[in-house]
Amino acid sequence: MQKLSSEAGPIGIFDSGYGGLTILHGIRQLLPQYDFLYLGDNARAPYGPRSFDVVYEFTRQAVVRLFEMGCHLVILGCNTASAKALRTIQQNDLPVLDPTRRVLGIIRPTAEVIGQLTTSRHVGVLATEGTIKSESYTLEIQKLYPDIVVSGVACPFWVPLVEYNEADSPGADYFVKKRIDQLMLLDPIIDAIILGCTHYPLLMPKIVKYVNPGIRIVPQGEYVAESLRNYFLRHPEMEAQCTKNGTVHYLTTENPDKFKESAQLFLHEDVEVKNIILS
């Protein structure tokens, strides 16, 4: 690893693919003054079905690269990486790489607010197979709210529906309804459902269509953004390490043209993107 600069730099946001763009969008809505560097490991996505060891290694490579590019703070805008890699990176890698730098995930901020969003104290999670198997949401929520019952269902076809621009197609209805029905069969008194994958907000019209009235749908972007703002208030020394010119730069391990096309679905704007190789 190359020597890290002590100069302030952008906030790094990492995702295995495009879903982290919904996290970036939420943060930019609340904190537009900061600079951001988004890195999508699109060539190796999806991370959901991969083992803990592989997700950790890929995520570590991305974090190191973002540190090398000037980021003092990196947000894992990916539920799978947050579930399978965050703790190991925080506990084992940061003390060696640079104890002053920070890596944050997106599961904890959602867990922190869920207690205010449920009355029945029964909560559902719709996510990738990897996130559901990790039980990260259950563990984080019950640390904070031991009385909340958490039920989760994996939605393996939802990410491809979004990435292949099929989120509005009639075929998407079958897959969305099937998983929501499955979740409600597990626990009929759920009154809040966490979308535990950053792609899923793009399926919101279908999700709302098949969820019973009165059930709260909880996408992550706005809650992660609010959590970051509070983090900066508590850690002014880290806030001072984040530059503020209102810029965003994009990197992908895949074809830049493909990234630009897909980013349009998530951001509804044209972006400039550069290719990068992680190893």
CSV table of C-alpha atoms in Angstrom, one decimal:
chain,number,residue,atom,x,y,z
A,1,MET,CA,0.0,0.0,0.0
A,2,GLN,CA,1.3,3.5,-0.9
A,3,LYS,CA,1.9,6.1,1.8
A,4,LEU,CA,-1.3,7.8,2.8
A,5,SER,CA,-1.7,11.6,2.6
A,6,SER,CA,-2.6,13.5,5.7
A,7,GLU,CA,-4.4,16.2,3.7
A,8,ALA,CA,-8.2,16.4,3.8
A,9,GLY,CA,-10.0,14.6,1.0
A,10,PRO,CA,-13.4,13.4,-0.2
A,11,ILE,CA,-15.8,11.1,1.6
A,12,GLY,CA,-15.5,7.6,0.0
A,13,ILE,CA,-18.6,5.6,-0.7
A,14,PHE,CA,-18.1,2.0,-1.7
A,15,ASP,CA,-20.6,-0.5,-3.1
A,16,SER,CA,-20.4,-3.8,-4.9
A,17,GLY,CA,-22.4,-2.2,-7.7
A,18,TYR,CA,-25.0,0.5,-8.3
A,19,GLY,CA,-27.2,0.3,-5.2
A,20,GLY,CA,-24.9,2.5,-3.1
A,21,LEU,CA,-25.9,5.3,-5.4
A,22,THR,CA,-29.1,5.5,-3.5
A,23,ILE,CA,-27.1,6.0,-0.3
A,24,LEU,CA,-24.9,8.6,-2.1
A,25,HIS,CA,-28.1,10.4,-3.3
A,26,GLY,CA,-29.5,10.5,0.2
A,27,ILE,CA,-26.3,11.9,1.7
A,28,ARG,CA,-25.9,14.5,-1.0
A,29,GLN,CA,-29.5,15.7,-0.4
A,30,LEU,CA,-28.7,16.5,3.2
A,31,LEU,CA,-24.9,17.3,2.9
A,32,PRO,CA,-24.4,18.7,-0.6
A,33,GLN,CA,-21.4,20.8,0.4
A,34,TYR,CA,-19.0,17.8,0.8
A,35,ASP,CA,-16.9,16.1,-1.9
A,36,PHE,CA,-17.6,12.4,-2.6
A,37,LEU,CA,-15.7,9.7,-4.3
A,38,TYR,CA,-17.9,6.7,-5.3
A,39,LEU,CA,-16.4,3.4,-6.1
A,40,GLY,CA,-18.5,0.5,-7.6
A,41,ASP,CA,-16.9,-2.9,-7.9
A,42,ASN,CA,-19.4,-3.7,-10.7
A,43,ALA,CA,-17.1,-6.3,-12.4
A,44,ARG,CA,-17.3,-8.6,-9.3
A,45,ALA,CA,-20.9,-7.9,-8.3
A,46,PRO,CA,-23.2,-9.2,-6.9
A,47,TYR,CA,-21.6,-9.7,-3.5
A,48,GLY,CA,-24.8,-11.2,-1.9
A,49,PRO,CA,-24.1,-14.9,-2.7
A,50,ARG,CA,-20.3,-14.7,-2.0
A,51,SER,CA,-18.7,-16.0,1.2
A,52,PHE,CA,-17.7,-13.9,4.1
A,53,ASP,CA,-14.0,-14.3,3.3
A,54,VAL,CA,-14.4,-13.2,-0.3
A,55,VAL,CA,-16.6,-10.2,0.5
A,56,TYR,CA,-14.1,-9.1,3.2
A,57,GLU,CA,-11.2,-9.3,0.8
A,58,PHE,CA,-12.9,-7.4,-2.0
A,59,THR,CA,-14.2,-4.8,0.5
A,60,ARG,CA,-10.7,-4.4,2.0
A,61,GLN,CA,-9.2,-3.8,-1.4
A,62,ALA,CA,-11.7,-1.1,-2.1
A,63,VAL,CA,-11.2,0.6,1.3
A,64,VAL,CA,-7.4,0.6,0.8
A,65,ARG,CA,-7.8,2.2,-2.6
A,66,LEU,CA,-10.1,4.9,-1.4
A,67,PHE,CA,-7.7,5.7,1.5
A,68,GLU,CA,-4.9,5.9,-1.1
A,69,MET,CA,-7.0,8.3,-3.1
A,70,GLY,CA,-7.3,10.7,-0.2
A,71,CYS,CA,-10.4,9.6,1.7
A,72,HIS,CA,-10.2,9.7,5.5
A,73,LEU,CA,-13.8,8.4,5.9
A,74,VAL,CA,-15.3,5.5,3.8
A,75,ILE,CA,-18.9,4.5,4.0
A,76,LEU,CA,-19.8,1.0,2.9
A,77,GLY,CA,-22.9,1.8,1.0
A,78,CYS,CA,-23.6,-1.9,0.6
A,79,ASN,CA,-25.5,-4.0,3.0
A,80,THR,CA,-23.6,-7.2,2.2
A,81,ALA,CA,-20.2,-5.5,2.8
A,82,SER,CA,-21.6,-3.9,5.9
A,83,ALA,CA,-22.8,-7.3,7.1
A,84,LYS,CA,-19.8,-9.4,6.1
A,85,ALA,CA,-16.7,-7.2,6.2
A,86,LEU,CA,-17.2,-4.0,8.3
A,87,ARG,CA,-16.4,-5.3,11.7
A,88,THR,CA,-13.2,-7.1,10.6
A,89,ILE,CA,-12.0,-4.0,8.8
A,90,GLN,CA,-12.7,-1.8,11.8
A,91,GLN,CA,-11.2,-4.1,14.4
A,92,ASN,CA,-8.3,-5.7,12.5
A,93,ASP,CA,-7.3,-3.5,9.5
A,94,LEU,CA,-7.8,0.1,10.6
A,95,PRO,CA,-5.3,-0.1,13.5
A,96,VAL,CA,-2.6,-1.3,10.9
A,97,LEU,CA,-3.6,0.9,7.9
A,98,ASP,CA,-4.2,4.1,9.8
A,99,PRO,CA,-5.9,4.4,13.2
A,100,THR,CA,-7.1,7.9,12.5
A,101,ARG,CA,-9.3,6.8,9.5
A,102,ARG,CA,-12.8,5.5,9.7
A,103,VAL,CA,-15.0,3.0,7.9
A,104,LEU,CA,-18.8,3.1,8.6
A,105,GLY,CA,-21.6,0.8,7.5
A,106,ILE,CA,-25.3,1.3,6.7
A,107,ILE,CA,-26.9,-1.3,8.9
A,108,ARG,CA,-26.4,0.4,12.2
A,109,PRO,CA,-28.1,3.7,11.2
A,110,THR,CA,-31.2,1.9,10.1
A,111,ALA,CA,-31.3,-0.3,13.2
A,112,GLU,CA,-31.0,2.9,15.4
A,113,VAL,CA,-34.2,4.5,14.0
A,114,ILE,CA,-36.4,1.4,13.6
A,115,GLY,CA,-37.5,1.6,17.3
A,116,GLN,CA,-39.3,4.9,16.5
A,117,LEU,CA,-41.0,3.5,13.4
A,118,THR,CA,-42.7,0.4,14.8
A,119,THR,CA,-45.7,0.2,17.1
A,120,SER,CA,-46.3,-3.6,17.0
A,121,ARG,CA,-42.5,-4.2,17.7
A,122,HIS,CA,-42.5,-6.7,14.9
A,123,VAL,CA,-40.2,-5.7,12.0
A,124,GLY,CA,-39.5,-7.3,8.6
A,125,VAL,CA,-36.3,-7.2,6.6
A,126,LEU,CA,-36.1,-7.7,2.8
A,127,ALA,CA,-32.5,-8.1,1.6
A,128,THR,CA,-30.0,-10.2,-0.3
A,129,GLU,CA,-29.3,-13.8,0.7
A,130,GLY,CA,-25.9,-12.8,2.2
A,131,THR,CA,-27.4,-10.1,4.4
A,132,ILE,CA,-30.3,-12.3,5.6
A,133,LYS,CA,-27.9,-15.2,6.4
A,134,SER,CA,-25.6,-12.9,8.3
A,135,GLU,CA,-28.5,-12.0,10.6
A,136,SER,CA,-26.8,-8.6,10.9
A,137,TYR,CA,-30.1,-6.7,11.1
A,138,THR,CA,-31.5,-9.0,13.8
A,139,LEU,CA,-28.3,-8.6,15.9
A,140,GLU,CA,-28.0,-4.8,15.5
A,141,ILE,CA,-31.7,-4.2,16.2
A,142,GLN,CA,-31.9,-6.5,19.2
A,143,LYS,CA,-28.8,-4.9,20.7
A,144,LEU,CA,-30.7,-1.6,20.8
A,145,TYR,CA,-34.3,-2.9,21.1
A,146,PRO,CA,-34.4,-6.4,22.7
A,147,ASP,CA,-38.2,-6.3,22.6
A,148,ILE,CA,-38.4,-6.1,18.8
A,149,VAL,CA,-39.0,-9.3,16.8
A,150,VAL,CA,-37.2,-9.4,13.5
A,151,SER,CA,-38.1,-11.6,10.5
A,152,GLY,CA,-36.2,-11.6,7.3
A,153,VAL,CA,-36.7,-12.9,3.7
A,154,ALA,CA,-34.0,-13.1,1.0
A,155,CYS,CA,-35.1,-11.6,-2.4
A,156,PRO,CA,-32.6,-13.1,-4.9
A,157,PHE,CA,-34.2,-11.7,-8.1
A,158,TRP,CA,-34.8,-8.2,-7.0
A,159,VAL,CA,-31.3,-6.8,-7.8
A,160,PRO,CA,-31.3,-8.2,-11.4
A,161,LEU,CA,-34.8,-6.7,-11.9
A,162,VAL,CA,-33.3,-3.3,-11.1
A,163,GLU,CA,-30.0,-3.6,-12.9
A,164,TYR,CA,-31.7,-4.9,-16.1
A,165,ASN,CA,-34.1,-2.0,-16.0
A,166,GLU,CA,-37.1,-4.3,-15.4
A,167,ALA,CA,-38.3,-2.7,-12.1
A,168,ASP,CA,-41.4,-1.3,-13.8
A,169,SER,CA,-42.2,-4.4,-15.9
A,170,PRO,CA,-45.2,-6.6,-15.3
A,171,GLY,CA,-42.9,-9.5,-14.6
A,172,ALA,CA,-41.5,-7.7,-11.6
A,173,ASP,CA,-44.9,-7.9,-9.8
A,174,TYR,CA,-44.6,-11.7,-9.4
A,175,PHE,CA,-41.2,-11.6,-7.7
A,176,VAL,CA,-42.0,-8.6,-5.5
A,177,LYS,CA,-45.4,-10.0,-4.4
A,178,LYS,CA,-44.0,-13.4,-3.7
A,179,ARG,CA,-41.3,-12.2,-1.2
A,180,ILE,CA,-43.6,-9.8,0.5
A,181,ASP,CA,-46.3,-12.5,1.0
A,182,GLN,CA,-43.6,-14.8,2.3
A,183,LEU,CA,-42.5,-12.2,4.8
A,184,MET,CA,-46.0,-11.5,6.0
A,185,LEU,CA,-46.7,-15.3,6.4
A,186,LEU,CA,-43.7,-15.5,8.7
A,187,ASP,CA,-45.1,-12.7,10.9
A,188,PRO,CA,-48.5,-11.2,10.1
A,189,ILE,CA,-48.2,-8.4,12.6
A,190,ILE,CA,-45.1,-6.7,11.1
A,191,ASP,CA,-45.8,-3.0,10.8
A,192,ALA,CA,-42.4,-1.8,9.4
A,193,ILE,CA,-40.3,-3.3,6.7
A,194,ILE,CA,-36.6,-2.4,6.2
A,195,LEU,CA,-35.4,-2.5,2.6
A,196,GLY,CA,-32.0,-4.0,3.5
A,197,CYS,CA,-30.6,-3.7,0.0
A,198,THR,CA,-29.8,-0.4,-1.6
A,199,HIS,CA,-31.3,-1.4,-4.9
A,200,TYR,CA,-34.7,-2.0,-3.5
A,201,PRO,CA,-35.9,1.7,-3.4
A,202,LEU,CA,-36.1,1.5,-7.2
A,203,LEU,CA,-38.8,-1.2,-6.7
A,204,MET,CA,-40.8,1.1,-4.3
A,205,PRO,CA,-43.9,1.4,-6.5
A,206,LYS,CA,-44.3,-2.4,-6.7
A,207,ILE,CA,-43.5,-2.8,-3.0
A,208,VAL,CA,-46.1,-0.3,-1.9
A,209,LYS,CA,-48.6,-2.0,-4.2
A,210,TYR,CA,-48.3,-5.4,-2.4
A,211,VAL,CA,-47.7,-4.3,1.2
A,212,ASN,CA,-50.8,-3.9,3.4
A,213,PRO,CA,-51.9,-0.3,4.2
A,214,GLY,CA,-50.4,0.9,7.5
A,215,ILE,CA,-47.0,-0.9,7.1
A,216,ARG,CA,-44.1,1.5,7.1
A,217,ILE,CA,-41.5,0.9,4.3
A,218,VAL,CA,-38.0,1.9,5.5
A,219,PRO,CA,-35.4,2.7,2.7
A,220,GLN,CA,-32.0,3.5,4.1
A,221,GLY,CA,-30.7,6.6,2.3
A,222,GLU,CA,-32.3,9.3,4.4
A,223,TYR,CA,-31.4,7.6,7.7
A,224,VAL,CA,-27.8,7.0,6.7
A,225,ALA,CA,-27.5,10.7,5.8
A,226,GLU,CA,-28.9,11.8,9.1
A,227,SER,CA,-26.6,9.4,10.9
A,228,LEU,CA,-23.6,10.8,9.1
A,229,ARG,CA,-24.6,14.4,10.0
A,230,ASN,CA,-24.8,13.4,13.6
A,231,TYR,CA,-21.5,11.5,13.4
A,232,PHE,CA,-19.8,14.7,12.2
A,233,LEU,CA,-21.3,16.7,15.1
A,234,ARG,CA,-19.8,14.1,17.5
A,235,HIS,CA,-16.5,13.8,15.6
A,236,PRO,CA,-15.4,17.3,14.4
A,237,GLU,CA,-11.9,16.0,13.9
A,238,MET,CA,-13.2,13.7,11.2
A,239,GLU,CA,-15.5,16.3,9.7
A,240,ALA,CA,-12.4,18.6,9.3
A,241,GLN,CA,-10.7,15.9,7.2
A,242,CYS,CA,-13.5,16.0,4.6
A,243,THR,CA,-13.2,18.6,1.8
A,244,LYS,CA,-16.1,20.8,0.8
A,245,ASN,CA,-16.3,21.8,-2.8
A,246,GLY,CA,-19.6,20.0,-3.6
A,247,THR,CA,-18.0,17.6,-6.1
A,248,VAL,CA,-18.7,13.9,-6.9
A,249,HIS,CA,-16.3,11.6,-8.8
A,250,TYR,CA,-17.2,8.1,-9.9
A,251,LEU,CA,-15.0,5.0,-10.3
A,252,THR,CA,-16.0,1.5,-11.5
A,253,THR,CA,-14.2,-1.8,-12.0
A,254,GLU,CA,-16.5,-2.5,-15.0
A,255,ASN,CA,-17.0,-0.7,-18.3
A,256,PRO,CA,-17.5,3.0,-17.7
A,257,ASP,CA,-20.2,3.3,-20.4
A,258,LYS,CA,-22.2,0.6,-18.8
A,259,PHE,CA,-21.9,2.3,-15.4
A,260,LYS,CA,-23.0,5.6,-16.9
A,261,GLU,CA,-26.1,4.0,-18.4
A,262,SER,CA,-27.1,2.2,-15.1
A,263,ALA,CA,-26.3,5.2,-13.0
A,264,GLN,CA,-28.9,7.1,-14.9
A,265,LEU,CA,-31.5,4.7,-13.4
A,266,PHE,CA,-30.4,5.6,-9.8
A,267,LEU,CA,-29.5,9.3,-10.1
A,268,HIS,CA,-31.5,10.6,-13.1
A,269,GLU,CA,-28.4,12.5,-14.2
A,270,ASP,CA,-25.4,12.0,-16.5
A,271,VAL,CA,-22.2,11.2,-14.7
A,272,GLU,CA,-18.5,11.0,-15.7
A,273,VAL,CA,-16.8,7.8,-14.6
A,274,LYS,CA,-13.4,6.3,-14.8
A,275,ASN,CA,-12.3,2.7,-14.8
A,276,ILE,CA,-10.2,1.3,-11.9
A,277,ILE,CA,-8.7,-2.2,-11.2
A,278,LEU,CA,-8.8,-3.5,-7.6
A,279,SER,CA,-6.3,-6.2,-6.4
